[in-house]
Coordinates of C-alpha atoms in Angstrom, one line a residue:
X1425 CA -0.3 28.0 37.9
X1426 CA -2.7 26.2 40.2
X1427 CA -2.9 26.9 44.0
X1428 CA -1.6 24.2 46.5
X1429 CA -3.4 26.6 49.4
X1430 CA -6.8 25.6 49.3
X1431 CA -6.6 22.9 51.9
X1432 CA -3.0 23.8 53.9
X1433 CA 0.1 25.9 53.0
X1434 CA 2.5 23.1 53.7
X1435 CA 4.5 22.1 50.6
X1436 CA 4.0 19.3 48.3
X1437 CA 6.6 17.2 47.7
X1438 CA 6.5 14.5 44.5
X1439 CA 8.8 11.4 44.3
X1440 CA 9.1 10.7 40.9
X1441 CA 10.9 7.8 39.0
X1442 CA 10.1 5.4 41.7
X1443 CA 8.7 2.1 42.1
X1444 CA 6.5 1.9 45.2
X1445 CA 5.2 -1.2 47.6
X1446 CA 1.6 -0.6 47.4
X1447 CA -1.3 -3.3 47.5
X1448 CA 1.4 -5.7 47.7
X1449 CA 2.9 -4.8 44.3
X1450 CA 5.9 -2.7 43.2
X1451 CA 4.0 -0.2 41.1
X1452 CA 5.6 2.4 38.9
X1453 CA 4.0 5.8 40.1
X1454 CA 4.6 8.7 41.8
X1455 CA 4.5 9.2 45.9
X1456 CA 3.2 12.6 46.7
X1457 CA 3.8 13.9 50.6
X1458 CA 2.7 16.4 52.4
X1459 CA 2.4 17.4 56.4
X1460 CA 3.9 14.0 57.0
X1461 CA 1.3 11.9 55.3
X1462 CA 0.9 10.3 51.9
X1463 CA -1.5 12.0 49.6
X1464 CA -4.0 10.5 47.0
X1465 CA -3.3 12.8 43.9
X1466 CA -6.7 12.7 42.4
X1467 CA -8.1 14.6 45.2
X1468 CA -5.0 17.1 45.0
X1469 CA -5.4 17.8 41.3
X1470 CA -9.4 17.2 41.1
X1471 CA -10.7 18.8 44.6
X1472 CA -7.9 20.9 45.6
X1473 CA -6.4 21.9 41.7
X1474 CA -3.0 21.6 43.5
X1475 CA 0.6 20.5 42.2
X1476 CA 3.7 19.6 43.6
X1477 CA 5.8 22.3 45.1
X1478 CA 9.0 20.1 45.3
X1479 CA 9.9 17.3 42.8
X1480 CA 12.6 14.6 43.6
X1481 CA 13.9 12.4 41.0
X1482 CA 14.5 8.8 42.9
X1483 CA 16.3 7.4 40.0
X1484 CA 14.4 4.2 39.8
X1485 CA 14.7 3.3 43.5
X1486 CA 12.1 1.2 45.0
X1487 CA 9.8 2.9 47.7
X1488 CA 9.0 0.9 50.6
X1489 CA 7.1 1.4 54.0
X1490 CA 9.7 1.8 56.7
X1491 CA 10.6 -0.9 58.4
X1492 CA 9.0 -1.7 61.9
X1493 CA 11.4 -3.9 64.6
X1494 CA 8.9 -5.4 67.5
X1495 CA 11.7 -7.1 69.3
X1496 CA 15.1 -5.3 69.6
X1497 CA 17.1 -5.9 72.9
X1498 CA 19.7 -3.1 72.3
X1499 CA 22.5 -2.2 70.1
X1500 CA 25.7 -0.2 69.2
X1501 CA 26.6 -0.8 73.1
X1502 CA 23.4 0.2 74.5
X1503 CA 21.4 -2.4 76.2
X1504 CA 17.8 -2.0 77.0
X1505 CA 17.7 -4.1 80.1
X1506 CA 20.5 -2.4 82.3
X1507 CA 18.9 0.3 84.5
X1508 CA 21.4 2.8 84.0
X1509 CA 21.5 6.7 84.8
X1510 CA 22.1 7.7 81.2
X1511 CA 19.5 5.3 79.9
X1512 CA 17.3 8.0 77.6
X1513 CA 20.6 9.2 75.9
X1514 CA 21.1 4.9 75.4
X1515 CA 17.9 4.9 74.0
X1516 CA 18.4 7.9 71.5
X1517 CA 21.3 6.9 70.2
X1518 CA 19.9 3.2 69.0
X1519 CA 16.6 4.9 67.6
X1520 CA 19.2 7.2 65.8
X1521 CA 21.8 4.0 64.6
X1522 CA 18.7 2.2 63.1
X1523 CA 17.5 4.5 60.4
X1524 CA 20.3 3.5 58.3
X1525 CA 18.9 0.1 58.8
X1526 CA 15.9 1.0 57.3
X1527 CA 13.9 0.7 60.6
X1528 CA 11.4 4.0 61.0
X1529 CA 9.7 2.5 64.1
X1530 CA 10.4 -0.1 67.3
X1531 CA 9.5 -1.8 70.3
X1532 CA 12.5 -1.6 73.0
X1533 CA 12.9 -5.0 74.1
X1534 CA 13.9 -6.3 77.9
X1535 CA 14.8 -9.8 78.5
X1536 CA 14.0 -11.2 82.0
X1537 CA 15.3 -9.0 84.7
X1538 CA 14.5 -8.0 88.4
X1539 CA 11.8 -5.8 89.3
X1540 CA 13.9 -3.0 90.2
X1541 CA 15.0 -2.9 86.5
X1542 CA 11.4 -2.5 85.1
X1543 CA 10.5 0.0 87.8
X1544 CA 13.4 2.0 86.8
X1545 CA 13.7 1.4 83.1
X1546 CA 10.2 1.8 82.0
X1547 CA 9.1 5.3 83.0
X1548 CA 12.1 6.4 80.9
X1549 CA 10.3 4.7 77.7
X1550 CA 8.4 7.4 75.9
X1551 CA 6.2 6.4 73.2
X1552 CA 7.1 9.2 70.5
X1553 CA 6.7 9.8 67.0
X1554 CA 10.0 9.2 65.0
X1555 CA 12.0 12.4 63.4
X1556 CA 15.4 13.5 62.5
X1557 CA 16.3 12.7 66.3
X1558 CA 15.7 8.8 65.3
X1559 CA 13.1 6.1 65.0
X1560 CA 9.5 6.2 66.5
X1561 CA 9.3 4.3 69.6
X1562 CA 5.9 2.0 69.4
X1563 CA 6.3 0.8 73.4
X1564 CA 8.2 -1.8 75.1
X1565 CA 8.0 -5.3 74.4
X1566 CA 8.8 -7.3 77.8
X1567 CA 10.1 -10.7 77.3
X1568 CA 9.7 -12.4 80.5
X1569 CA 10.2 -12.8 83.2
X1570 CA 6.8 -15.3 82.9
X1571 CA 8.5 -18.0 81.3
X1572 CA 9.9 -21.4 81.4
X1573 CA 12.6 -22.4 83.1
X1574 CA 13.3 -25.6 80.9
X1575 CA 13.2 -22.8 77.5
X1576 CA 14.7 -19.7 79.3
X1577 CA 17.2 -19.7 77.0
X1578 CA 19.9 -16.7 77.7
X1579 CA 17.4 -15.4 80.3
X1580 CA 18.9 -15.6 84.1
X1581 CA 17.1 -18.4 85.8
X1582 CA 17.1 -16.3 89.4
X1583 CA 14.8 -13.5 87.9
X1584 CA 12.2 -15.8 86.6
X1585 CA 8.6 -15.7 88.1
X1586 CA 5.4 -17.7 88.1
X1587 CA 1.9 -16.6 88.2
X1588 CA 0.9 -16.8 92.0
X1589 CA -2.8 -16.6 93.3
X1590 CA -3.0 -12.8 92.5
X1591 CA -1.8 -13.5 88.8
X1592 CA -2.3 -10.3 86.8
X1593 CA -1.4 -8.3 90.5
X1594 CA 1.7 -10.3 90.3
X1595 CA 2.4 -9.5 86.8
X1596 CA 1.9 -5.5 87.7
X1597 CA 3.9 -5.8 90.7
X1598 CA 7.0 -7.1 88.8
X1599 CA 6.6 -4.4 86.0
X1600 CA 5.6 -1.6 88.1
X1601 CA 3.1 0.1 85.1
X1602 CA 1.9 -1.1 82.2
X1603 CA 1.7 2.6 80.3
X1604 CA 4.5 2.1 78.2
X1605 CA 4.1 -1.5 77.0
X1606 CA 3.3 -2.7 74.1
X1607 CA 4.2 -6.4 74.0
X1608 CA 4.3 -9.0 76.7
X1609 CA 6.0 -12.4 75.9
X1610 CA 5.3 -15.3 78.1
X1611 CA 4.9 -19.1 78.6
X1612 CA 1.2 -19.8 78.2
X1613 CA 1.6 -23.5 80.0
X1614 CA 2.1 -21.5 83.6
X1615 CA -0.9 -21.7 85.9
X1616 CA -3.4 -19.0 85.7
X1617 CA -1.7 -17.6 82.2
X1618 CA -5.3 -17.7 80.9
X1619 CA -6.8 -15.1 82.9
X1620 CA -3.4 -12.9 82.7
X1621 CA -3.8 -12.9 78.6
X1622 CA -7.2 -12.0 78.6
X1623 CA -6.3 -8.9 81.1
X1624 CA -3.6 -7.7 79.2
X1625 CA -5.3 -7.9 76.0
X1626 CA -8.0 -6.2 77.4
X1627 CA -5.6 -3.3 78.1
X1628 CA -4.5 -3.9 74.4
X1629 CA -1.4 -5.1 75.1
X1630 CA 0.0 -7.8 72.4
X1631 CA 0.7 -11.2 74.0
X1632 CA 3.4 -13.0 72.4
X1633 CA 4.0 -16.9 73.5
X1634 CA 7.4 -17.7 73.9
X1635 CA 10.3 -19.6 75.8
X1636 CA 7.9 -22.2 76.8
X1637 CA 7.3 -25.7 76.7
X1638 CA 3.4 -25.6 75.9
X1639 CA 2.0 -28.4 73.6
X1640 CA -0.3 -27.3 71.2
X1641 CA -3.6 -27.6 72.8
X1642 CA -2.0 -25.0 75.5
X1643 CA -1.0 -22.9 72.7
X1644 CA -4.2 -22.7 71.1
X1645 CA -6.3 -21.9 74.2
X1646 CA -3.6 -18.8 74.9
X1647 CA -4.8 -17.6 71.2
X1648 CA -8.2 -18.1 72.2
X1649 CA -7.9 -16.2 75.3
X1650 CA -6.3 -13.5 73.0
X1651 CA -2.5 -14.4 72.5
X1652 CA -1.5 -13.2 68.7
X1653 CA 2.1 -13.6 68.4
X1654 CA 5.2 -16.1 69.0
X1655 CA 8.3 -14.7 70.1
X1656 CA 11.2 -15.7 67.5
X1657 CA 9.5 -18.9 66.2
X1658 CA 11.5 -22.7 66.4
X1659 CA 14.0 -20.5 69.1
X1660 CA 13.1 -21.7 72.9
X1661 CA 10.1 -23.7 72.8
X1662 CA 9.6 -27.4 72.2
X1663 CA 10.8 -28.7 68.6
X1664 CA 8.2 -29.3 66.4
X1665 CA 6.8 -33.2 66.5
X1666 CA 4.2 -34.8 64.2
X1667 CA 2.1 -36.1 67.5
X1668 CA 2.4 -32.6 68.9
X1669 CA 3.6 -30.0 67.0
X1670 CA 3.7 -27.7 69.9
X1671 CA 3.6 -23.8 69.4
X1672 CA 5.2 -24.4 66.1
X1673 CA 1.5 -26.1 65.3
X1674 CA -0.1 -22.7 65.7
X1675 CA 0.9 -21.9 62.3
X1676 CA -1.3 -24.6 60.4
X1677 CA -4.1 -25.0 63.3
X1678 CA -8.1 -25.1 62.7
X1679 CA -8.6 -23.9 66.1
X1680 CA -7.7 -20.5 65.8
X1681 CA -10.9 -18.4 66.4
X1682 CA -12.6 -16.7 62.9
X1683 CA -11.1 -13.5 61.8
X1684 CA -7.8 -14.0 64.2
X1685 CA -4.4 -14.2 62.6
X1686 CA -1.7 -15.3 64.4
X1687 CA 1.7 -13.7 63.6
X1688 CA 5.1 -15.2 64.6
X1689 CA 8.6 -13.3 64.8
X1690 CA 11.4 -14.7 62.5
X1691 CA 15.0 -14.3 63.3
X1692 CA 16.2 -14.6 59.6
X1693 CA 20.3 -14.0 60.4
X1694 CA 21.1 -17.2 59.0
X1695 CA 22.2 -18.5 62.6
X1696 CA 19.1 -18.6 64.8
X1697 CA 17.0 -20.3 62.1
X1698 CA 18.4 -22.5 59.2
X1699 CA 17.2 -21.5 56.0
X1700 CA 15.2 -24.8 55.8
X1701 CA 13.0 -24.0 58.4
X1702 CA 12.5 -20.5 57.3
X1703 CA 11.0 -21.5 54.3
X1704 CA 8.8 -24.4 56.2
X1705 CA 7.4 -21.7 58.1
X1706 CA 7.1 -19.2 55.4
X1707 CA 5.3 -21.6 53.3
X1708 CA 3.0 -22.7 56.0
X1709 CA 2.0 -19.4 57.1
X1710 CA 3.2 -16.5 54.8
X1711 CA 0.9 -14.1 56.2
X1712 CA 1.9 -14.1 59.9
X1713 CA 5.6 -14.0 59.3
X1714 CA 7.2 -11.0 61.1
X1715 CA 11.1 -10.6 60.8
X1716 CA 12.6 -9.2 63.8
X1717 CA 16.1 -8.8 64.8
X1718 CA 16.3 -10.0 68.7
X1719 CA 19.5 -7.6 68.6
X1720 CA 21.3 -7.4 71.3
X1721 CA 23.8 -4.3 72.9
X1722 CA 26.5 -5.9 70.2
X1723 CA 24.7 -5.0 67.4
X1724 CA 27.2 -2.8 65.2
X1725 CA 29.9 -3.3 67.7
X1726 CA 33.1 -5.5 67.1
X1727 CA 33.3 -8.8 68.3
X1728 CA 34.1 -9.8 71.8
X1729 CA 32.3 -9.5 75.1
X1730 CA 28.8 -7.1 75.7
X1731 CA 25.8 -7.3 78.1
X1732 CA 22.4 -8.8 77.6
X1733 CA 20.5 -7.9 80.8
X1734 CA 22.2 -9.6 83.7
X1735 CA 24.4 -11.6 81.6
X1736 CA 27.5 -11.3 79.8
X1737 CA 27.6 -12.7 76.2
X1738 CA 30.3 -13.4 73.6
X1739 CA 29.9 -12.2 70.1
X1740 CA 31.8 -14.1 67.6
X1741 CA 31.0 -13.2 63.9
X1742 CA 27.3 -13.3 63.6
X1743 CA 27.0 -15.6 66.4
X1744 CA 26.2 -14.3 70.1
X1745 CA 26.6 -16.6 73.1
X1746 CA 26.1 -16.7 76.7
X1747 CA 29.9 -16.1 78.0
X1748 CA 31.5 -18.7 80.3
X1749 CA 29.4 -21.7 79.1
X1750 CA 31.3 -24.9 79.0
X1751 CA 32.6 -25.8 75.4
X1752 CA 29.8 -27.6 73.4
X1753 CA 26.9 -26.2 75.4
X1754 CA 26.7 -23.0 73.7
X1755 CA 23.5 -21.2 74.4
X1756 CA 22.5 -18.7 71.6
X1757 CA 21.7 -14.8 73.0
X1758 CA 20.2 -12.6 70.6
X1759 CA 21.6 -11.3 67.6
X1760 CA 23.7 -8.9 66.3
X1761 CA 22.1 -8.9 62.5
X1762 CA 20.6 -5.5 61.3
X1763 CA 16.8 -5.5 60.1
X1764 CA 18.3 -4.9 56.6
X1765 CA 20.4 -7.7 56.8
X1766 CA 17.1 -9.9 58.0
X1767 CA 15.2 -8.8 54.8
X1768 CA 18.2 -9.7 52.2
X1769 CA 18.5 -12.9 54.2
X1770 CA 14.8 -13.9 54.1
X1771 CA 14.5 -13.0 50.6
X1772 CA 17.6 -15.3 49.6
X1773 CA 16.8 -18.0 51.9
X1774 CA 12.8 -18.2 50.6
X1775 CA 13.3 -17.2 47.3
X1776 CA 10.1 -14.8 47.9
X1777 CA 9.3 -11.7 46.0
X1778 CA 10.7 -8.5 47.1
X1779 CA 7.4 -7.3 48.1
X1780 CA 7.0 -10.4 50.2
X1781 CA 10.2 -9.7 52.0
X1782 CA 9.8 -6.1 52.4
X1783 CA 6.0 -6.8 53.6
X1784 CA 7.3 -9.1 56.6
X1785 CA 9.1 -6.1 58.1
X1786 CA 6.6 -3.6 57.8
X1787 CA 3.1 -4.4 56.8
X1788 CA 2.9 -7.7 59.1
X1789 CA 4.8 -6.0 62.2
X1790 CA 2.0 -3.0 61.9
X1791 CA -0.9 -5.5 61.6
X1792 CA 0.1 -7.3 64.4
X1793 CA 0.1 -4.0 66.6
X1794 CA -3.3 -2.9 64.7
X1795 CA -1.4 0.3 63.5
X1796 CA -1.8 -0.3 59.7
X1797 CA -4.1 2.1 59.6
X1798 CA -1.2 4.7 59.5
X1799 CA 2.6 2.4 59.6
X1800 CA 3.2 -0.5 57.5
X1801 CA 1.8 0.8 54.2
X1802 CA 2.2 3.7 51.6
X1803 CA -1.6 3.9 51.4
X1804 CA -3.1 7.1 51.1
X1805 CA -3.4 9.0 54.8
X1806 CA -0.9 6.8 56.2
X1807 CA 2.4 8.1 57.6
X1808 CA 4.8 9.1 55.1
X1809 CA 7.5 6.5 56.9
X1810 CA 9.3 5.4 53.7
X1811 CA 12.8 4.0 52.6
X1812 CA 14.5 4.2 49.2
X1813 CA 16.0 0.9 48.2
X1814 CA 18.3 -0.4 45.0
X1815 CA 17.2 -3.5 43.7
X1816 CA 19.7 -5.6 46.0
X1817 CA 17.5 -4.2 48.7
X1818 CA 20.0 -2.0 50.5
X1819 CA 18.6 0.9 52.0
X1820 CA 19.5 4.2 50.6
X1821 CA 17.7 6.7 52.2
X1822 CA 15.2 6.7 55.0
X1823 CA 12.3 9.2 55.7
X1824 CA 10.0 9.8 58.5
X1825 CA 6.8 11.9 58.4
X1826 CA 8.2 12.9 54.6
X1827 CA 11.4 13.9 55.9
X1828 CA 14.8 12.6 55.1
X1829 CA 16.6 11.4 58.1
X1830 CA 19.3 9.4 56.6
X1831 CA 20.8 9.1 53.5
X1832 CA 23.6 6.8 52.1
X1833 CA 26.7 9.0 51.5
X1834 CA 28.3 8.0 47.8
X1835 CA 31.4 7.6 47.8
X1836 CA 34.0 10.4 46.3
X1837 CA 31.1 13.1 47.4

């Protein structure tokens, strides 16, 4: 029997009888994993003369990269924008619960809050790898408070801020620190936003445009200064107009710097975006589409009243509104859809391929964050964060670093 010990003592696991999403196609081949990484079987056979220590029959499942949610405000009763003494246990609960929905990495998202909340919460968000304890944390997404009053959506108006004379220093004073921050959503039409975008980008932070009344040229200027993302396209921005398409126009703009791709988030829950709008965006710019849940504390809970930062929201089915608004003036406030639901709805609404739907929740967010060399694909040497799904795209099992961290219970077992 050939030895596996020439390179590492760690066991080699071979996943057989599966279809792997690799190079934008489902391919019928085996998946090899060792020490949390995906192995190149040719190197294993020919260089190491190695073989599998463990074989697992996947029973014709699809194997796809783990989902990455770059906009999630909370879930299961936990609100990331509330400064509580047990914040850490709350984020741990959410990271554990989203494993069953295929999310292996995420960016906990804070909506517009007072500076005291950022100062208390951000130090408690630790960037960490995923595992049996839950999905990995990639860093925080700070959505606001530097956004437009006209397009504040569910964000509390009294907490909104503008950039004063010291611009970037204002932002630093508001947040307290950028050490654990991965994405900042701001309105690019605000004065001095360009210098803030440049500085954030220089520090490796992704700048997203949202909650904004920016016209197209303001949005293009923001991209030229380094912005690469659009927060929940169509929601909380000027509607598309043929003479000035606003931020939406970035999807087909010819003013994007060479070699740069603009990504855009879509809440594909059947509520926030009409299927026709989802199809328009996807057909205009398929490689930029990033599925996000924008989930709030009420995700996974019964209908009723829950929190979103400083506000109370009402959940009615898949609809979530700011509580207490006059009838007929309901303001949508985040989503209660899970990521796997968004993937299935996206595929159904657009008629896209299974591969395209899965990549919108894995490859594209990884590319947005510049981590596609290790997450969002099943390429050799990348992290072995992956899902087993059936043909209807329901998650059957979730793996992080090659270890099973969740499995669907079979009735009667």
